[in-house]
Structures are given as C-alpha cells and as structure tokens.
mmCIF file of C-alpha atoms and ligand atoms in Angstrom:
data_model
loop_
_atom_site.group_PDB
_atom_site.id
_atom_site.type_symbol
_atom_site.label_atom_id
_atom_site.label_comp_id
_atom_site.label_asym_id
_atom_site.label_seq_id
_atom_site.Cartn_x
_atom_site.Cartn_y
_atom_site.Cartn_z
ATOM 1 C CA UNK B 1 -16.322 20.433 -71.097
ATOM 2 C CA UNK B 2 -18.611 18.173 -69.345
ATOM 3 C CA UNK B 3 -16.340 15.935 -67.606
ATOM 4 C CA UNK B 4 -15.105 19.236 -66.189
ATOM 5 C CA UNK B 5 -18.373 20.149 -64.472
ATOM 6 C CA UNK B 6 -18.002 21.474 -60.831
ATOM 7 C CA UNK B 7 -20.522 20.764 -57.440
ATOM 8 C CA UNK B 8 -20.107 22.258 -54.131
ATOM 9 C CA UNK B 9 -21.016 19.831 -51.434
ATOM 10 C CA UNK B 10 -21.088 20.270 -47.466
ATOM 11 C CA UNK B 11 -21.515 17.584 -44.812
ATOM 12 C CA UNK B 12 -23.330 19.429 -42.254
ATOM 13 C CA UNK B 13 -22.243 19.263 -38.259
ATOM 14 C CA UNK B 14 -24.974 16.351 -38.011
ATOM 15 C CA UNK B 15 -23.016 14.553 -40.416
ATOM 16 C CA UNK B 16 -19.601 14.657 -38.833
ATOM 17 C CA UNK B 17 -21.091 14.086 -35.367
ATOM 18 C CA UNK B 18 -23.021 10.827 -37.174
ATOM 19 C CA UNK B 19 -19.301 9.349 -38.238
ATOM 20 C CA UNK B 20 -20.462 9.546 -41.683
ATOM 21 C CA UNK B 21 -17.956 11.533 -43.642
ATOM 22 C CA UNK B 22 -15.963 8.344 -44.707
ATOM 23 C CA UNK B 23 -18.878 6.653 -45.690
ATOM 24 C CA UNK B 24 -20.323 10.308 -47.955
ATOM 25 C CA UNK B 25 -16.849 10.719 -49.808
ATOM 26 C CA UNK B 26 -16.675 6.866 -50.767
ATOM 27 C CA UNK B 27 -20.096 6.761 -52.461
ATOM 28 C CA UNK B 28 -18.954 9.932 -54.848
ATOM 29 C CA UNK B 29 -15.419 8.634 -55.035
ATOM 30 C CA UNK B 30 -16.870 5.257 -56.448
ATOM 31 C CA UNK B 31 -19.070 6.857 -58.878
ATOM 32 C CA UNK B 32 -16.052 8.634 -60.603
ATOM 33 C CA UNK B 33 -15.957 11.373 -59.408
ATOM 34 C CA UNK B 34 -12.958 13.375 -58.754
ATOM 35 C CA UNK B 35 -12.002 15.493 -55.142
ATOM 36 C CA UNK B 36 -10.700 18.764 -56.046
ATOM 37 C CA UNK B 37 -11.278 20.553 -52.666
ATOM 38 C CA UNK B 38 -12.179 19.733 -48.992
ATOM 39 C CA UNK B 39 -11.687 21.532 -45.625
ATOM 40 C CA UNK B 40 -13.254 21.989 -42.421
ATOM 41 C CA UNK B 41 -14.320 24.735 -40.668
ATOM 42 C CA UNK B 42 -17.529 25.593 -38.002
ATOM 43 C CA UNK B 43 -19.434 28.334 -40.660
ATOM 44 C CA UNK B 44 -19.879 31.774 -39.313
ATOM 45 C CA UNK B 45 -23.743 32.623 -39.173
ATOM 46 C CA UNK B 46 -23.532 35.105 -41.800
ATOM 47 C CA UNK B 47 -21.487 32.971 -44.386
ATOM 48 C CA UNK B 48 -24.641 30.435 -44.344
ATOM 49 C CA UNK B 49 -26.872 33.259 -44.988
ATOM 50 C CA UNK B 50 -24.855 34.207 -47.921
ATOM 51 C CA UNK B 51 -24.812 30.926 -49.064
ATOM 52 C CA UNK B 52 -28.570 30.604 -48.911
ATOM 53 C CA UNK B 53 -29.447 33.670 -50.700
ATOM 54 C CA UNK B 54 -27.035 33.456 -53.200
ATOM 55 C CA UNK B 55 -30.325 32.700 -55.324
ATOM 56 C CA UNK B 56 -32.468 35.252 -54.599
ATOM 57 C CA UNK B 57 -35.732 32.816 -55.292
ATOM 58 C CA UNK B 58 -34.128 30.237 -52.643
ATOM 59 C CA UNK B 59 -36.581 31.528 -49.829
ATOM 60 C CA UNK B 60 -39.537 31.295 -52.080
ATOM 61 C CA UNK B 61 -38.682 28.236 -53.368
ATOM 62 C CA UNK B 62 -38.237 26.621 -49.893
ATOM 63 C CA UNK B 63 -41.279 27.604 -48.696
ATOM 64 C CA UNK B 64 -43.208 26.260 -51.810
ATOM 65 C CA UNK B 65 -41.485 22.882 -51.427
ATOM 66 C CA UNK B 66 -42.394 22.274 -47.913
ATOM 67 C CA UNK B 67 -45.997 23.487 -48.517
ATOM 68 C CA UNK B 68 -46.563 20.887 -51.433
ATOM 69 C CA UNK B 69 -44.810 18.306 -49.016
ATOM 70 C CA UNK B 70 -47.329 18.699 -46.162
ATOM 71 C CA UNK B 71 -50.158 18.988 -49.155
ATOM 72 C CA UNK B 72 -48.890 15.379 -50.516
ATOM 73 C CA UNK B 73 -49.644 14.010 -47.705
ATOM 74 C CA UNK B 74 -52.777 15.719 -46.636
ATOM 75 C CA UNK B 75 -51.445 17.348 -43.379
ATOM 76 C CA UNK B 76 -51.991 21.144 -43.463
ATOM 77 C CA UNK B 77 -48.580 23.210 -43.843
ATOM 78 C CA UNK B 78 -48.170 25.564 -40.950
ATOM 79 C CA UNK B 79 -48.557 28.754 -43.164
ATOM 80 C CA UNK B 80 -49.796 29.161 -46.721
ATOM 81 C CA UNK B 81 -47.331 32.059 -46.979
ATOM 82 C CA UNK B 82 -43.879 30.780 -49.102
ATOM 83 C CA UNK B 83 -42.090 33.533 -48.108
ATOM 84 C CA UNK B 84 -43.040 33.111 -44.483
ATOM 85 C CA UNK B 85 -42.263 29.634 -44.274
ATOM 86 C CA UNK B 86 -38.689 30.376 -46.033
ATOM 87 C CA UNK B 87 -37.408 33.063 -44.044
ATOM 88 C CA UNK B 88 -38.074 30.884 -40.956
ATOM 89 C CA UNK B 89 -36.304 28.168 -42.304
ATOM 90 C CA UNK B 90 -33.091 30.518 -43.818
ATOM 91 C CA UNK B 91 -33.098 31.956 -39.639
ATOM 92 C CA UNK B 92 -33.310 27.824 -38.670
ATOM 93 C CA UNK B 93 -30.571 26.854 -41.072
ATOM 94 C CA UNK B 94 -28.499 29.524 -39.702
ATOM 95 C CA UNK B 95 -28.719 28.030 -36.032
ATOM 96 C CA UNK B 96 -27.881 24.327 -37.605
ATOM 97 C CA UNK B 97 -24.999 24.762 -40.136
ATOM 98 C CA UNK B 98 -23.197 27.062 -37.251
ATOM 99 C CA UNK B 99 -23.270 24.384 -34.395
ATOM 100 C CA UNK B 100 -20.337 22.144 -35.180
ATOM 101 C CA UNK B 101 -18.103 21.528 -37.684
ATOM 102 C CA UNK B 102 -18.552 21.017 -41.365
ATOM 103 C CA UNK B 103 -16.798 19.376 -44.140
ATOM 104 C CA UNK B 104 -17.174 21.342 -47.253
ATOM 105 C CA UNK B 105 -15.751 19.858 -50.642
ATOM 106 C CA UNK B 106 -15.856 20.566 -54.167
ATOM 107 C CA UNK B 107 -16.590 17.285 -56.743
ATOM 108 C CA UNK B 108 -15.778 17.484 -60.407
ATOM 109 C CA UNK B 109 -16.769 15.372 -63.458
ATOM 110 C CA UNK B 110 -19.586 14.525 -65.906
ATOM 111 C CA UNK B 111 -22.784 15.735 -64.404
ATOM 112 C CA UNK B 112 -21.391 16.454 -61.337
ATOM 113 C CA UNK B 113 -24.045 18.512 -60.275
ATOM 114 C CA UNK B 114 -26.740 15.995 -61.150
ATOM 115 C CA UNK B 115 -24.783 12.839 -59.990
ATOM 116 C CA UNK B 116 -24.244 14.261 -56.572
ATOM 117 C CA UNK B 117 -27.961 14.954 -56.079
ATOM 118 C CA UNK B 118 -28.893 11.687 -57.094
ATOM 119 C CA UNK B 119 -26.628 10.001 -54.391
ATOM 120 C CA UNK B 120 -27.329 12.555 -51.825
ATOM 121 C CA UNK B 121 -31.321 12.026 -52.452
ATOM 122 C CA UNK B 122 -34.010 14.138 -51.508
ATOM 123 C CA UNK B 123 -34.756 16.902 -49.218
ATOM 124 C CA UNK B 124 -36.690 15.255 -46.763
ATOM 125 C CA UNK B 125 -35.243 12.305 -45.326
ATOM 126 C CA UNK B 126 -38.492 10.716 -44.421
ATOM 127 C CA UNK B 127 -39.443 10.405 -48.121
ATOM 128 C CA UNK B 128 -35.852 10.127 -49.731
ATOM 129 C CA UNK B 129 -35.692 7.375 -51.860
ATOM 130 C CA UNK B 130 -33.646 4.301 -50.414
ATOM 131 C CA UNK B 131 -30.161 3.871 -51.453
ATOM 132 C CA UNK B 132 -29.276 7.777 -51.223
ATOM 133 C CA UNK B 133 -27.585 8.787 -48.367
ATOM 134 C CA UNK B 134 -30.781 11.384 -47.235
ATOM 135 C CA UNK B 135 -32.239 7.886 -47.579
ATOM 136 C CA UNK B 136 -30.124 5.133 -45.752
ATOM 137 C CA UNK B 137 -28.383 7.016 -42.867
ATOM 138 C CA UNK B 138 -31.606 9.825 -41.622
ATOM 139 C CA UNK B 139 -35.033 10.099 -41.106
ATOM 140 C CA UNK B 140 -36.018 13.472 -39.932
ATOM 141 C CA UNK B 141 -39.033 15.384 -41.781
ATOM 142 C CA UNK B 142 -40.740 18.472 -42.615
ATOM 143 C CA UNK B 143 -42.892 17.941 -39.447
ATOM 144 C CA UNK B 144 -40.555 16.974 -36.945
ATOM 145 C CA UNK B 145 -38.596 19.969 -38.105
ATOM 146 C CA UNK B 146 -41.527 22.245 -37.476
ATOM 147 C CA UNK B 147 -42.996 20.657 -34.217
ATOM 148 C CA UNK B 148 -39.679 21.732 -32.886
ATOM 149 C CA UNK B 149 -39.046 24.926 -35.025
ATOM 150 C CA UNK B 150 -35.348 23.779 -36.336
ATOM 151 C CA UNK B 151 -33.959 23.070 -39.835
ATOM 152 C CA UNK B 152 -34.688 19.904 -41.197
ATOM 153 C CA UNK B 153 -31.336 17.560 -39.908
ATOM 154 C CA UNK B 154 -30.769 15.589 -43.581
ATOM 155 C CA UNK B 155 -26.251 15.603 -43.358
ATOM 156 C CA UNK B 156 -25.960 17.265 -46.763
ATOM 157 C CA UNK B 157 -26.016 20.295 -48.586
ATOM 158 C CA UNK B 158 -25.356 19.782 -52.797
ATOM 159 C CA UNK B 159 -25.613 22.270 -54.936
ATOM 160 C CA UNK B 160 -28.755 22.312 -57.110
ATOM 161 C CA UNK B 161 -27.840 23.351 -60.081
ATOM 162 C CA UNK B 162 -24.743 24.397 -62.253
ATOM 163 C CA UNK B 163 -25.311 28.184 -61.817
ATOM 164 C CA UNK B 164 -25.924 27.167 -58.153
ATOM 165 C CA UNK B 165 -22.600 25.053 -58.130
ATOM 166 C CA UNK B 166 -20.630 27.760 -59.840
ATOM 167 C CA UNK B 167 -21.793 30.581 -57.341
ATOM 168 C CA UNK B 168 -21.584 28.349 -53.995
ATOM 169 C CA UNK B 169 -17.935 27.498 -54.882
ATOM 170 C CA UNK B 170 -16.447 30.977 -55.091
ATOM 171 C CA UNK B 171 -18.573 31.821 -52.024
ATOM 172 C CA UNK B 172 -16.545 28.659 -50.170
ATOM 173 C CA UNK B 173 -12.961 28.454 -51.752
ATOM 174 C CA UNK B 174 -10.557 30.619 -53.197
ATOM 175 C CA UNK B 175 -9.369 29.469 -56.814
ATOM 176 C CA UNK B 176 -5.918 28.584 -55.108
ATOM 177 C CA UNK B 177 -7.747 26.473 -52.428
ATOM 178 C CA UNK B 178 -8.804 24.156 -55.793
ATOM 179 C CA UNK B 179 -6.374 21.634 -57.112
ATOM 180 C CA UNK B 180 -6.720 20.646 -61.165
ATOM 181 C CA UNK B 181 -4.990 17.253 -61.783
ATOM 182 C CA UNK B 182 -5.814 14.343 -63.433
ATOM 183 C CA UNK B 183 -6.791 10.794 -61.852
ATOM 184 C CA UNK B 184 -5.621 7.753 -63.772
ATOM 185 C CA UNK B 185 -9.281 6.088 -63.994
ATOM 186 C CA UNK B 186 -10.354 9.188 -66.303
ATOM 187 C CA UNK B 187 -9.068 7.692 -69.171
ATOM 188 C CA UNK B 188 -11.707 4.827 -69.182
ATOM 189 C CA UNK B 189 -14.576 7.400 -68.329
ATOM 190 C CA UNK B 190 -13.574 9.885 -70.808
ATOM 191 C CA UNK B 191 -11.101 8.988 -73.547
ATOM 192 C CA UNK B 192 -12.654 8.004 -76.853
ATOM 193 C CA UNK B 193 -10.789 5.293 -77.622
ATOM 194 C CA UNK B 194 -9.465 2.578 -74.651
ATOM 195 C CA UNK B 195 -6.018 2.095 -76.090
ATOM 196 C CA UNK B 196 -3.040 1.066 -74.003
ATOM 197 C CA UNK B 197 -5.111 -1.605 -72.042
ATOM 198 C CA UNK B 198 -3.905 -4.974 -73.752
ATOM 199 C CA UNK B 199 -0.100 -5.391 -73.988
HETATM 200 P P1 LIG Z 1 -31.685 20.906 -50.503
HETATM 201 O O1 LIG Z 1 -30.675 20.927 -49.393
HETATM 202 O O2 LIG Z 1 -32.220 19.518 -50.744
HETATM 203 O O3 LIG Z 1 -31.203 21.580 -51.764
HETATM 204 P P2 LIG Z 1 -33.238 23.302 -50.005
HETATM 205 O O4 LIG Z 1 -32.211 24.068 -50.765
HETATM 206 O O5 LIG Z 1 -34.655 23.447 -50.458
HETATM 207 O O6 LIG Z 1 -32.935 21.744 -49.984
HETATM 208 O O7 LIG Z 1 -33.182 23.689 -48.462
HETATM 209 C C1 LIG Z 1 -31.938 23.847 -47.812
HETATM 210 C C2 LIG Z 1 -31.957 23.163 -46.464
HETATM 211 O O8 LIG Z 1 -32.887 23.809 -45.604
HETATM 212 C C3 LIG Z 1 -32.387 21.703 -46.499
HETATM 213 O O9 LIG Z 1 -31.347 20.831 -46.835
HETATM 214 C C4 LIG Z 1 -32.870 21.516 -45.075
HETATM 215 O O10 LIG Z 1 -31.807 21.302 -44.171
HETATM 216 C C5 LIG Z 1 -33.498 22.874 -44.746
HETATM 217 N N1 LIG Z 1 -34.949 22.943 -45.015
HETATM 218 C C6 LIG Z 1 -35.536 23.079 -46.233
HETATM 219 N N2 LIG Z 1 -36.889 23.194 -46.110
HETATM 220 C C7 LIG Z 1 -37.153 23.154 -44.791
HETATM 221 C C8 LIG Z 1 -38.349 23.232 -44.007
HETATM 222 N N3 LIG Z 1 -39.537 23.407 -44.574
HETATM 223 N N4 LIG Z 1 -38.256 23.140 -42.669
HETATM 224 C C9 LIG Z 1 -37.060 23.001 -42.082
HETATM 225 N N5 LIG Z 1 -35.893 22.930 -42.748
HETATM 226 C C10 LIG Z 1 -35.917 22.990 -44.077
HETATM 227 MG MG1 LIG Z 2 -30.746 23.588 -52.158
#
C-alpha cells in the first residue's frame, strides 16, 4: 500500500551539533508524515560503510555525480575516474558520519521516499534549491569538500529510492525497534470518503 511506504533518514553529527533536529522532524511531521522509528547513536566506521555499499553502483554513481557537478559549472573535476572519486568519498564519509552523534529515523506514508528527498533537497548544498533543508540551513560544496579532502557537510542522509529505503532500514533497526500505529490525521490523507467530520 502506498500510504505504507517506508524511508530511512539520518541527521548526520553536523546536524545535531547545528541544533537542527527539531527544526528536520517538524518539516516531515507537517507534511504528513508519520515517525515510526528514531534513536541515537555515534555510527561505528564499518556500519557507514555497509550502509554505503549496500548498492553496489553507489561508488560509481557518486563519482559520476560530482564529475557532472564540477562540469556544470565549468571547473575541472579533480579526477575523470568515477570510481576514483567514489572510493575517496565512501573513505571521507566514513571519517564524517563517525564523529558525533546521529539521529537516525524511519518516516512512513505516501511517497515517503520521494517526499523526504524533496524536503531534504539536493546533494550539494551550494546548489540545493531554496526552501529544502540542504537549501536553507548549509552551504558547503563539491569544492570546498575537495580543497579540504572531507565529505561534503549537507546534515542529511535520505534514502534514494524504495529498494534503497527498504535495504537501509534493516541495516539500521531491528523489526521490533519499529512501531506500526495509526495517527488520527490519516483519515483525511487516506480514507476515501471524509465521514464523521460534521455532527
Ligand atoms: P545523497 O546523500 O544526496 O543521496 P549520495 O548518496 O550521492 O548523496 O552521497 C552520499 C553522501 O556523500 C552525500 O550526502 C555527501 O555527504 C557525500 N558526498 C557525495 N559526493 C561527494 C563528493 N564528491 N565529495 C565529498 N562528499 C560527497
Ligand atoms: Mg544517497
């Protein structure tokens, strides 16, 4: 079922040292969204390598995104490699999402996965669109990441696709850490018909 649909999200340590988880969980609360798991830990190096790889195209695909990003805006990427510039950033990420605490959380409801990208915005801060929380509250970059040789600081990881969603969960929680109930305010997203509302 759609409204049933399942993202994994994590507020990296940047995040929580930025004050900001409050303001993150209100803007998917207030799209209707529902919480059905949260807890915070500091990530163990090799649980954010397992997370990353879970796909095995993710380092690929990295490395393609940030060479199109420099290319877009005719500054020369620092290798023409994908693979290269992936693997550095999967050994970067591992340095970034192990230096503090985390909040990670799991969001259900129609399109969860796409709703959740949409608010969180884009990869790179610098270019996220305004209004997404990449957007309003950071504004690292590709190159300011590189100069410096570090992940790219953007407060956010969301899952990227269903299959991503579905595999990034069961790496994070146990079924039992998950809690299915139902919030009142589902019955005007979901239900067919909006009886019961006049008296
Ligand atoms: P997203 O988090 O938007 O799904 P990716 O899955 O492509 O992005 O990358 C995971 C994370 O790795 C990003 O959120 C960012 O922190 C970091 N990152 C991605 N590409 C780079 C890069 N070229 N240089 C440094 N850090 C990067
Ligand atoms: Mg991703």
């Amino acid at each position: 079922m759609i409204s049933k649909q399942r993202t994994l999200v994590i507020i990296k340590p940047d995040g929580v040292q930025r004050s900001l988880i409050g303001e993150i969980i209100k803007r998917y609360e207030r799209v209707g969204l529902k919480l059905i798991g949260i807890k915070m830990m500091v990530p163990e190096k090799k649980q954010v390598k397992g997370h990353y790889t879970l796909n095995p195209s993710w380092v690929r695909n990295v490395g393609e995104k940030a060479i199109e990003s420099y290319k877009k805006k005719g500054e020369k990427p620092p290798s023409e490699n994908p693979e290269e510039v992936g693997e550095k950033v999967l050994e970067n990420l591992q340095g970034y999402m192990t230096s503090g605490p985390v909040i990670v959380m799991v969001w259900q409801g129609a399109h969860a996965v796409e709703v959740i990208r949409k608010i969180t915005g884009g990869t790179e801060p610098r270019s996220s669109d305004v209004g997404t929380v990449r957007g309003d509250f950071v504004l690292d970059s590709y190159s300011m990441a590189d100069t410096d040789n570090r992940a790219i600081r953007n407060i956010i990881h969301a899952s990227g696709s269903d299959d991503e969603a579905e595999k990034e969960i069961e790496h994070w929680f146990t079924e039992g850490e998950l809690t299915n109930y139902r919030l009142v305010q589902e019955q005007i997203m979901y239900d067919v018909n909006l009886d019961g509302i006049l008296e």
